[in-house]
Short mmCIF file of C-alpha atoms and ligand atoms in Angstrom, two decimals:
data_model
loop_
_atom_site.label_atom_id
_atom_site.label_comp_id
_atom_site.label_asym_id
_atom_site.label_seq_id
_atom_site.Cartn_x
_atom_site.Cartn_y
_atom_site.Cartn_z
CA LYS A 16 -20.86 5.21 -66.70
CA GLU A 17 -23.52 7.23 -68.48
CA GLN A 18 -24.74 8.44 -65.09
CA GLU A 19 -21.25 9.41 -63.98
CA ASN A 20 -20.79 11.38 -67.15
CA GLU A 21 -24.14 13.04 -66.66
CA ALA A 22 -23.19 14.09 -63.12
CA ALA A 23 -19.99 15.72 -64.36
CA ARG A 24 -22.03 17.98 -66.60
CA THR A 25 -22.44 21.40 -65.04
CA ARG A 26 -22.56 24.98 -66.20
CA ASP A 27 -19.22 25.54 -64.44
CA ASN A 28 -17.48 22.91 -66.53
CA LEU A 29 -17.84 23.94 -70.15
CA ARG A 30 -15.82 22.96 -73.20
CA CYS A 31 -14.62 25.50 -75.79
CA PRO A 32 -17.22 26.45 -78.35
CA ILE A 33 -16.25 25.60 -81.94
CA ILE A 34 -16.61 28.53 -84.28
CA VAL A 35 -16.56 28.56 -88.06
CA ILE A 36 -16.35 31.42 -90.57
CA MET A 37 -18.57 31.32 -93.66
CA GLY A 38 -19.74 33.57 -96.45
CA HIS A 39 -19.44 34.57 -100.10
CA VAL A 40 -16.04 34.63 -101.81
CA ASP A 41 -14.05 37.87 -101.35
CA THR A 42 -16.10 39.14 -98.43
CA GLY A 43 -12.96 38.95 -96.26
CA LYS A 44 -13.28 35.58 -94.49
CA THR A 45 -9.55 34.82 -94.73
CA LYS A 46 -8.52 38.34 -93.77
CA LEU A 47 -10.86 38.30 -90.80
CA LEU A 48 -9.50 34.99 -89.62
CA ASP A 49 -5.95 36.31 -90.04
CA ASN A 50 -6.81 39.38 -88.05
CA ILE A 51 -8.44 37.38 -85.28
CA ARG A 52 -5.44 35.05 -85.20
CA ARG A 53 -3.02 37.93 -85.60
CA THR A 54 -1.15 35.79 -88.09
CA ASN A 55 1.11 38.64 -89.06
CA VAL A 56 1.91 39.65 -85.54
CA GLN A 57 4.94 38.11 -83.85
CA GLU A 58 3.47 38.22 -80.36
CA GLY A 59 0.49 36.21 -81.59
CA GLU A 60 1.37 32.72 -80.54
CA ALA A 61 3.34 33.73 -77.48
CA GLY A 62 0.20 35.52 -76.40
CA GLY A 63 -1.89 32.43 -75.85
CA ILE A 64 -3.06 31.61 -79.35
CA THR A 65 -2.03 28.14 -80.45
CA GLN A 66 -2.32 26.40 -83.74
CA GLN A 67 -4.10 23.06 -83.50
CA ILE A 68 -4.91 20.60 -86.22
CA GLY A 69 -7.34 22.42 -88.49
CA ALA A 70 -8.16 25.00 -85.87
CA THR A 71 -6.79 27.79 -83.70
CA TYR A 72 -7.21 27.75 -79.93
CA PHE A 73 -7.53 30.96 -77.92
CA GLU A 74 -6.89 30.97 -74.21
CA PRO A 75 -9.37 32.88 -72.01
CA LYS A 76 -6.62 35.29 -70.94
CA THR A 77 -5.93 36.16 -74.56
CA LEU A 78 -9.59 36.74 -75.29
CA LEU A 79 -9.86 39.06 -72.30
CA THR A 80 -6.74 40.97 -73.30
CA ARG A 81 -7.96 41.37 -76.85
CA CYS A 82 -11.36 42.63 -75.70
CA GLU A 83 -10.11 44.62 -72.74
CA LYS A 84 -11.29 48.04 -73.85
CA LEU A 85 -14.77 46.91 -74.84
CA ASN A 86 -15.21 44.72 -71.80
CA LYS A 87 -14.81 47.73 -69.51
CA THR A 88 -18.37 48.57 -70.52
CA GLU A 89 -19.67 45.11 -71.44
CA ASN A 90 -18.48 43.42 -68.23
CA LEU A 91 -18.60 39.87 -69.49
CA ASN A 92 -17.50 37.43 -66.80
CA LEU A 93 -15.76 34.94 -69.06
CA THR A 94 -16.29 31.36 -67.90
CA LEU A 95 -15.38 29.56 -71.13
CA PRO A 96 -12.08 27.65 -71.21
CA GLY A 97 -11.30 29.51 -74.45
CA VAL A 98 -12.61 29.22 -78.00
CA LEU A 99 -11.64 27.08 -80.96
CA ILE A 100 -11.93 28.65 -84.41
CA ILE A 101 -11.82 26.36 -87.43
CA ASP A 102 -9.00 27.46 -89.73
CA THR A 103 -10.45 26.87 -93.15
CA PRO A 104 -13.20 29.31 -93.98
CA GLY A 105 -15.88 27.48 -95.90
CA HIS A 106 -14.38 24.07 -95.16
CA GLU A 107 -16.11 21.20 -96.93
CA SER A 108 -17.07 19.59 -93.66
CA PHE A 109 -19.32 22.54 -93.02
CA THR A 110 -20.37 23.52 -96.48
CA ASN A 111 -21.30 19.95 -97.29
CA LEU A 112 -22.30 19.09 -93.79
CA ARG A 113 -22.51 15.43 -94.31
CA SER A 114 -22.90 14.52 -90.75
CA ARG A 115 -26.33 14.37 -89.18
CA GLY A 116 -25.40 13.23 -85.70
CA SER A 117 -22.24 15.12 -85.02
CA ASN A 118 -22.98 18.77 -85.23
CA LEU A 119 -19.49 20.05 -85.63
CA CYS A 120 -19.71 23.77 -85.08
CA ASP A 121 -21.47 25.52 -82.24
CA LEU A 122 -21.45 29.02 -83.65
CA ALA A 123 -20.75 30.69 -86.98
CA ILE A 124 -19.59 34.05 -88.26
CA LEU A 125 -21.32 34.80 -91.55
CA VAL A 126 -19.24 37.42 -93.32
CA VAL A 127 -21.02 39.95 -95.56
CA ASP A 128 -19.26 42.63 -97.58
CA LEU A 129 -20.96 45.84 -96.40
CA MET A 130 -20.40 47.32 -99.87
CA HIS A 131 -22.13 44.42 -101.67
CA GLY A 132 -24.78 43.24 -99.27
CA LEU A 133 -26.05 39.66 -99.47
CA GLU A 134 -24.62 37.53 -102.29
CA GLN A 135 -25.38 34.06 -103.56
CA GLN A 136 -23.09 32.10 -101.25
CA THR A 137 -24.19 34.28 -98.32
CA ILE A 138 -27.69 32.99 -98.88
CA GLU A 139 -26.50 29.40 -99.28
CA SER A 140 -24.52 29.60 -96.03
CA LEU A 141 -27.49 31.21 -94.33
CA ASN A 142 -29.83 28.43 -95.37
CA MET A 143 -27.37 25.78 -94.30
CA LEU A 144 -26.89 27.34 -90.88
CA ARG A 145 -30.63 27.59 -90.42
CA SER A 146 -31.24 24.01 -91.47
CA LYS A 147 -28.66 22.85 -88.93
CA GLY A 148 -30.01 25.20 -86.29
CA THR A 149 -26.54 26.70 -85.80
CA PRO A 150 -26.63 30.18 -84.23
CA PHE A 151 -24.63 32.81 -86.07
CA VAL A 152 -23.63 36.45 -86.08
CA VAL A 153 -23.20 38.51 -89.24
CA ALA A 154 -19.98 40.46 -89.69
CA LEU A 155 -20.73 43.51 -91.83
CA ASN A 156 -17.16 43.61 -93.08
CA LYS A 157 -15.12 46.27 -94.93
CA VAL A 158 -16.67 49.07 -92.90
CA ASP A 159 -13.43 50.97 -93.56
CA ARG A 160 -14.49 51.34 -97.18
CA CYS A 161 -17.22 53.81 -96.26
CA TYR A 162 -16.21 57.15 -97.77
CA ASN A 163 -13.68 59.06 -95.67
CA TRP A 164 -13.53 56.43 -92.93
CA LYS A 165 -11.09 57.38 -90.19
CA SER A 166 -9.68 54.22 -88.77
CA THR A 167 -8.12 53.45 -85.41
CA THR A 168 -6.40 50.07 -85.44
CA ASN A 169 -8.18 47.36 -83.41
CA ASN A 170 -10.64 49.85 -81.94
CA ASP A 171 -14.02 48.70 -80.71
CA ILE A 172 -16.52 49.57 -83.41
CA ARG A 173 -18.73 51.97 -81.46
CA SER A 174 -15.75 54.14 -80.57
CA SER A 175 -14.68 54.13 -84.21
CA LEU A 176 -18.15 55.10 -85.40
CA LYS A 177 -18.13 58.06 -82.99
CA ASP A 178 -14.94 59.32 -84.66
CA GLN A 179 -16.56 59.55 -88.10
CA GLU A 180 -17.99 62.62 -89.74
CA GLU A 181 -21.71 62.88 -90.38
CA GLY A 182 -21.57 61.79 -94.04
CA THR A 183 -19.55 58.66 -93.25
CA THR A 184 -21.90 57.69 -90.44
CA GLN A 185 -24.83 58.17 -92.78
CA GLU A 186 -23.30 55.96 -95.45
CA PHE A 187 -22.63 53.27 -92.87
CA ARG A 188 -26.19 53.54 -91.57
CA SER A 189 -27.83 53.25 -94.96
CA ARG A 190 -25.67 50.28 -95.99
CA ALA A 191 -26.37 48.52 -92.71
CA GLU A 192 -30.10 49.16 -93.17
CA GLU A 193 -29.87 47.69 -96.68
CA ALA A 194 -28.22 44.54 -95.31
CA LYS A 195 -30.93 44.27 -92.66
CA LEU A 196 -33.61 44.59 -95.32
CA GLN A 197 -31.98 41.90 -97.48
CA LEU A 198 -31.74 39.61 -94.47
CA SER A 199 -35.40 40.16 -93.65
CA GLN A 200 -36.24 39.21 -97.25
CA GLN A 201 -34.60 35.88 -96.39
CA GLY A 202 -36.79 35.64 -93.32
CA VAL A 203 -34.02 36.65 -90.90
CA ASN A 204 -34.62 39.33 -88.29
CA SER A 205 -31.45 41.19 -87.42
CA ASN A 206 -30.13 44.36 -85.89
CA ILE A 207 -26.84 46.05 -85.04
CA TYR A 208 -25.93 44.11 -81.93
CA TRP A 209 -25.84 46.99 -79.46
CA GLU A 210 -29.27 48.15 -80.64
CA MET A 211 -30.95 44.84 -79.97
CA GLY A 212 -33.67 44.91 -77.34
CA ASP A 213 -34.11 42.39 -74.53
CA ASP A 214 -36.71 40.49 -76.53
CA ASP A 215 -34.35 40.28 -79.50
CA TRP A 216 -31.68 38.72 -77.26
CA LYS A 217 -34.16 36.19 -75.95
CA ASN A 218 -35.24 35.22 -79.46
CA SER A 219 -32.78 32.57 -80.59
CA ASP A 220 -33.57 33.23 -84.28
CA PHE A 221 -32.64 36.89 -84.04
CA VAL A 222 -29.27 37.66 -85.65
CA PRO A 223 -26.81 40.24 -84.27
CA LEU A 224 -24.91 42.36 -86.80
CA VAL A 225 -21.33 43.43 -86.07
CA PRO A 226 -19.63 46.00 -88.27
CA THR A 227 -15.98 45.01 -88.79
CA SER A 228 -12.88 45.75 -90.77
CA ALA A 229 -10.59 42.80 -91.26
CA ILE A 230 -7.90 45.21 -92.45
CA THR A 231 -7.88 47.67 -89.54
CA GLY A 232 -9.11 45.22 -86.91
CA GLU A 233 -11.97 47.54 -85.95
CA GLY A 234 -14.90 45.57 -84.54
CA VAL A 235 -12.82 42.43 -84.04
CA GLN A 236 -12.97 42.74 -80.25
CA ASP A 237 -16.72 43.25 -80.61
CA ILE A 238 -17.16 40.03 -82.53
CA LEU A 239 -14.96 38.00 -80.16
CA LEU A 240 -16.71 39.25 -77.05
CA LEU A 241 -20.13 38.76 -78.63
CA LEU A 242 -19.35 35.17 -79.59
CA CYS A 243 -18.15 34.43 -76.04
CA ARG A 244 -21.30 35.99 -74.61
CA ILE A 245 -23.61 34.00 -76.87
CA ALA A 246 -21.69 30.79 -76.20
CA GLN A 247 -21.76 30.97 -72.43
CA GLU A 248 -25.14 32.63 -71.96
CA LYS A 249 -27.14 30.80 -74.62
CA LEU A 250 -25.30 27.63 -75.58
CA TRP A 251 -24.04 26.45 -72.21
CA ARG A 252 -26.24 23.35 -72.28
CA GLN A 253 -24.57 21.98 -75.38
CA LEU A 254 -21.16 23.14 -74.14
CA MET A 255 -21.28 21.24 -70.86
CA TRP A 256 -18.26 19.00 -70.77
CA CYS A 257 -19.00 15.28 -70.89
CA GLY A 258 -17.04 12.06 -71.05
CA ASN A 259 -18.73 10.67 -74.13
CA LEU A 260 -16.65 11.21 -77.20
CA GLN A 261 -18.12 13.29 -79.97
CA ALA A 262 -15.75 13.75 -82.91
CA THR A 263 -15.85 14.60 -86.61
CA VAL A 264 -13.38 13.83 -89.38
CA LEU A 265 -12.06 17.03 -90.88
CA GLU A 266 -9.55 15.75 -93.39
CA VAL A 267 -7.79 12.57 -94.51
CA LYS A 268 -4.27 13.03 -95.83
CA ALA A 269 -0.98 11.26 -96.40
CA ILE A 270 1.98 12.55 -94.39
CA ASP A 271 5.58 11.59 -95.09
CA GLY A 272 6.67 8.80 -92.81
CA MET A 273 3.20 8.33 -91.29
CA GLY A 274 1.14 7.09 -94.18
CA MET A 275 -2.51 8.05 -94.24
CA THR A 276 -3.54 10.21 -91.29
CA VAL A 277 -6.94 11.46 -90.22
CA ASP A 278 -7.42 14.96 -88.79
CA ILE A 279 -10.35 15.13 -86.45
CA ILE A 280 -12.04 17.74 -84.35
CA ILE A 281 -12.95 16.40 -80.94
CA VAL A 282 -16.09 18.28 -80.09
CA ASN A 283 -16.58 16.78 -76.64
CA GLY A 284 -15.24 13.97 -74.47
CA THR A 285 -11.84 12.28 -74.35
CA ILE A 286 -9.97 10.17 -76.90
CA ARG A 287 -7.07 7.88 -75.95
CA GLU A 288 -4.21 6.12 -77.65
CA GLY A 289 -5.24 2.49 -78.15
CA ASP A 290 -8.95 3.30 -78.46
CA LYS A 291 -10.83 1.13 -80.89
CA VAL A 292 -12.69 3.48 -83.23
CA VAL A 293 -15.20 3.26 -86.05
CA MET A 294 -15.25 5.61 -89.05
CA CYS A 295 -17.19 5.81 -92.32
CA THR A 296 -16.03 4.90 -95.79
CA MET A 297 -18.04 4.56 -98.99
CA ASP A 298 -17.38 0.80 -98.74
CA GLY A 299 -18.75 0.53 -95.23
CA PRO A 300 -17.56 1.06 -91.67
CA VAL A 301 -13.89 0.65 -90.82
CA VAL A 302 -12.89 -0.51 -87.33
CA THR A 303 -9.35 0.34 -86.34
CA GLU A 304 -7.10 1.21 -83.42
CA ILE A 305 -5.67 4.63 -82.64
CA ARG A 306 -1.91 4.18 -82.80
CA GLY A 307 -1.03 7.79 -82.11
CA LEU A 308 -2.57 11.12 -81.16
CA LEU A 309 -0.66 14.12 -82.44
CA THR A 310 -0.79 17.88 -82.06
CA PRO A 311 1.57 20.43 -83.59
CA PRO A 312 4.42 21.80 -81.49
CA PRO A 313 3.52 24.85 -79.43
CA SER A 314 5.56 27.44 -81.26
CA ARG A 315 6.03 28.33 -84.86
CA GLU A 316 9.82 27.99 -84.66
CA MET A 317 9.53 24.37 -83.64
CA ARG A 318 7.00 23.73 -86.35
CA ILE A 319 9.63 24.20 -89.05
CA LYS A 320 10.98 20.79 -88.07
CA SER A 321 7.41 19.58 -88.42
CA GLU A 322 7.67 17.38 -85.38
CA TYR A 323 4.43 16.59 -83.69
CA ILE A 324 3.79 16.09 -79.99
CA HIS A 325 2.44 12.67 -79.04
CA HIS A 326 -0.32 12.36 -76.46
CA LYS A 327 -1.78 9.51 -74.42
CA GLU A 328 -5.15 11.19 -74.31
CA ILE A 329 -6.79 14.39 -75.50
CA LYS A 330 -9.90 16.21 -74.34
CA GLY A 331 -12.27 18.22 -76.48
CA ALA A 332 -12.82 20.63 -77.91
CA LEU A 333 -9.58 20.36 -79.86
CA GLY A 334 -8.19 19.48 -83.27
CA VAL A 335 -5.90 16.43 -83.41
CA LYS A 336 -4.21 14.21 -85.96
CA ILE A 337 -4.58 10.46 -85.50
CA ILE A 338 -2.37 7.75 -86.93
CA GLY A 339 -3.27 4.11 -87.50
CA ASN A 340 -4.18 1.70 -90.27
CA GLY A 341 -7.08 1.44 -92.66
CA PHE A 342 -7.62 5.17 -93.02
CA ASP A 343 -7.46 5.30 -96.82
CA LYS A 344 -11.11 5.65 -97.64
CA VAL A 345 -12.36 7.50 -94.58
CA MET A 346 -14.69 10.35 -95.55
CA ALA A 347 -14.38 13.93 -94.34
CA GLY A 348 -17.38 15.35 -92.55
CA THR A 349 -18.42 12.03 -91.02
CA PRO A 350 -18.31 11.08 -87.34
CA LEU A 351 -15.69 9.03 -85.52
CA MET A 352 -16.91 6.87 -82.65
CA VAL A 353 -15.12 4.89 -79.96
CA VAL A 354 -16.10 1.30 -79.19
CA GLY A 355 -16.14 1.29 -75.39
CA PRO A 356 -15.91 -1.79 -73.14
CA ASP A 357 -19.70 -1.93 -72.77
CA ASP A 358 -20.46 -1.27 -76.42
CA GLU A 359 -21.47 -3.73 -79.12
CA GLU A 360 -19.20 -3.13 -82.08
CA GLU A 361 -22.03 -3.89 -84.50
CA ASP A 362 -24.23 -1.20 -82.91
CA ILE A 363 -21.53 1.43 -83.25
CA LYS A 364 -20.90 0.43 -86.85
CA ALA A 365 -24.58 0.77 -87.63
CA GLU A 366 -24.75 4.14 -85.91
CA VAL A 367 -21.77 5.53 -87.77
CA MET A 368 -23.10 4.31 -91.10
CA SER A 369 -26.64 5.56 -90.49
CA ASP A 370 -25.08 8.97 -90.55
CA LEU A 371 -23.50 8.31 -93.91
CA LYS A 372 -26.76 6.97 -95.27
CA SER A 373 -28.46 10.27 -94.48
CA VAL A 374 -25.58 11.96 -96.27
CA THR A 375 -25.91 10.01 -99.45
CA GLU A 376 -29.63 10.58 -99.38
CA ASN A 377 -28.98 14.30 -99.05
CA LEU A 378 -26.53 14.19 -101.92
CA SER A 379 -28.92 12.39 -104.22
CA THR A 380 -31.74 14.84 -103.51
CA ASP A 381 -29.46 17.85 -104.15
P1 GDP B 13 -12.42 35.57 -98.76
O1 GDP B 13 -12.49 35.11 -100.19
O2 GDP B 13 -13.79 35.76 -98.18
O3 GDP B 13 -11.53 34.76 -97.88
O4 GDP B 13 -11.83 37.08 -98.83
P2 GDP B 13 -10.34 37.60 -98.51
O5 GDP B 13 -10.08 37.59 -97.07
O6 GDP B 13 -9.39 36.90 -99.40
O7 GDP B 13 -10.50 39.12 -98.96
C1 GDP B 13 -10.86 39.49 -100.28
C2 GDP B 13 -10.32 40.88 -100.58
O8 GDP B 13 -10.96 41.84 -99.78
C3 GDP B 13 -8.83 41.01 -100.31
O9 GDP B 13 -8.27 41.85 -101.31
C4 GDP B 13 -8.78 41.69 -98.95
O10 GDP B 13 -7.63 42.46 -98.78
C5 GDP B 13 -10.01 42.58 -99.01
N1 GDP B 13 -10.58 42.81 -97.68
C6 GDP B 13 -10.96 41.85 -96.78
N2 GDP B 13 -11.46 42.42 -95.68
C7 GDP B 13 -11.41 43.75 -95.87
C8 GDP B 13 -11.79 44.88 -95.06
O11 GDP B 13 -12.29 44.79 -93.95
N3 GDP B 13 -11.57 46.12 -95.61
C9 GDP B 13 -11.04 46.30 -96.86
N4 GDP B 13 -10.88 47.54 -97.31
N5 GDP B 13 -10.69 45.25 -97.64
C10 GDP B 13 -10.85 44.01 -97.15
#
């Protein structure tokens, strides 16, 4: 089975990358996410953006439409089956990253307020991303607050910069240089993404900077296209689709009429109704059966009735709610594993708990 799964892994068969937004409070994480999701725009969901459990899924077509203008010059041949962006900026599963084995996110957007530069939580997020080896881009947000900024809604950022007067461009330049300097003081080499040289692109520790405005949408197509490029050109090995389930618990919550439910992000592989799974609790491993796999209805109108869609099986990467028994003490940020027909339950239990052990060790050394 392992060999079969291995054979199915090719560069042509990738899963969605999972992207998370991090950064200091008030830098614009929520606004940026809203702008990317087009939360306020009616056409949003109809246009191939769907709300999942704990995450938003973007179809490839939508990504290409959003980035159309920029991609005329960038010419990215999109091969990803879309992207999945985690909905809660600074979610505890990432900020506390409890899980050693299941690296939940593939890529991060670290948001910096261009007016403030690096702040305390920026540095904390930065260190966490580096310790996990998670690649990231920096959004230099609130570019519209440069003096006398002339904005064009949803423009690509280079076109917008060309529209500015000399003084505005200079202010932007000096603030961007300041951010670069502060990053280098943290040991991070960075540059405005279109000014990076070939060697910078090859260096996986080099960080691209993308000026954005979460209010006007300027630079948003730049950040989306850049994330897609990095994912498919640099991370394709880890994004190759495989049969082995890799999943992380995002949240445990009670829902009316369902009891305790567990929201998980399936990073890779397939999960099925009836699967026997193991999860972590402070009291030890819990072994239980998946009684239901739920996703929200496809449109916002239907969601008012809060009826979920039931599935027999679901493939990653995707967010899904599971129902079953014994979920009460399951811990967010820990892995969920399936006990397959060839697996020893005791081995899986030990593996799941070894993850938690490393967590508690981390907590006690903090
Ligand atoms: P979070 O705490 O990082 O999620 O920050 P929010 O998204 O809540 O934004 C904090 C404040 O900054 C709000 O008042 C936003 O309206 C404002 N803001 C966010 N992004 C931008 C931006 O690009 N330009 C401007 N001018 N204001 C912004």
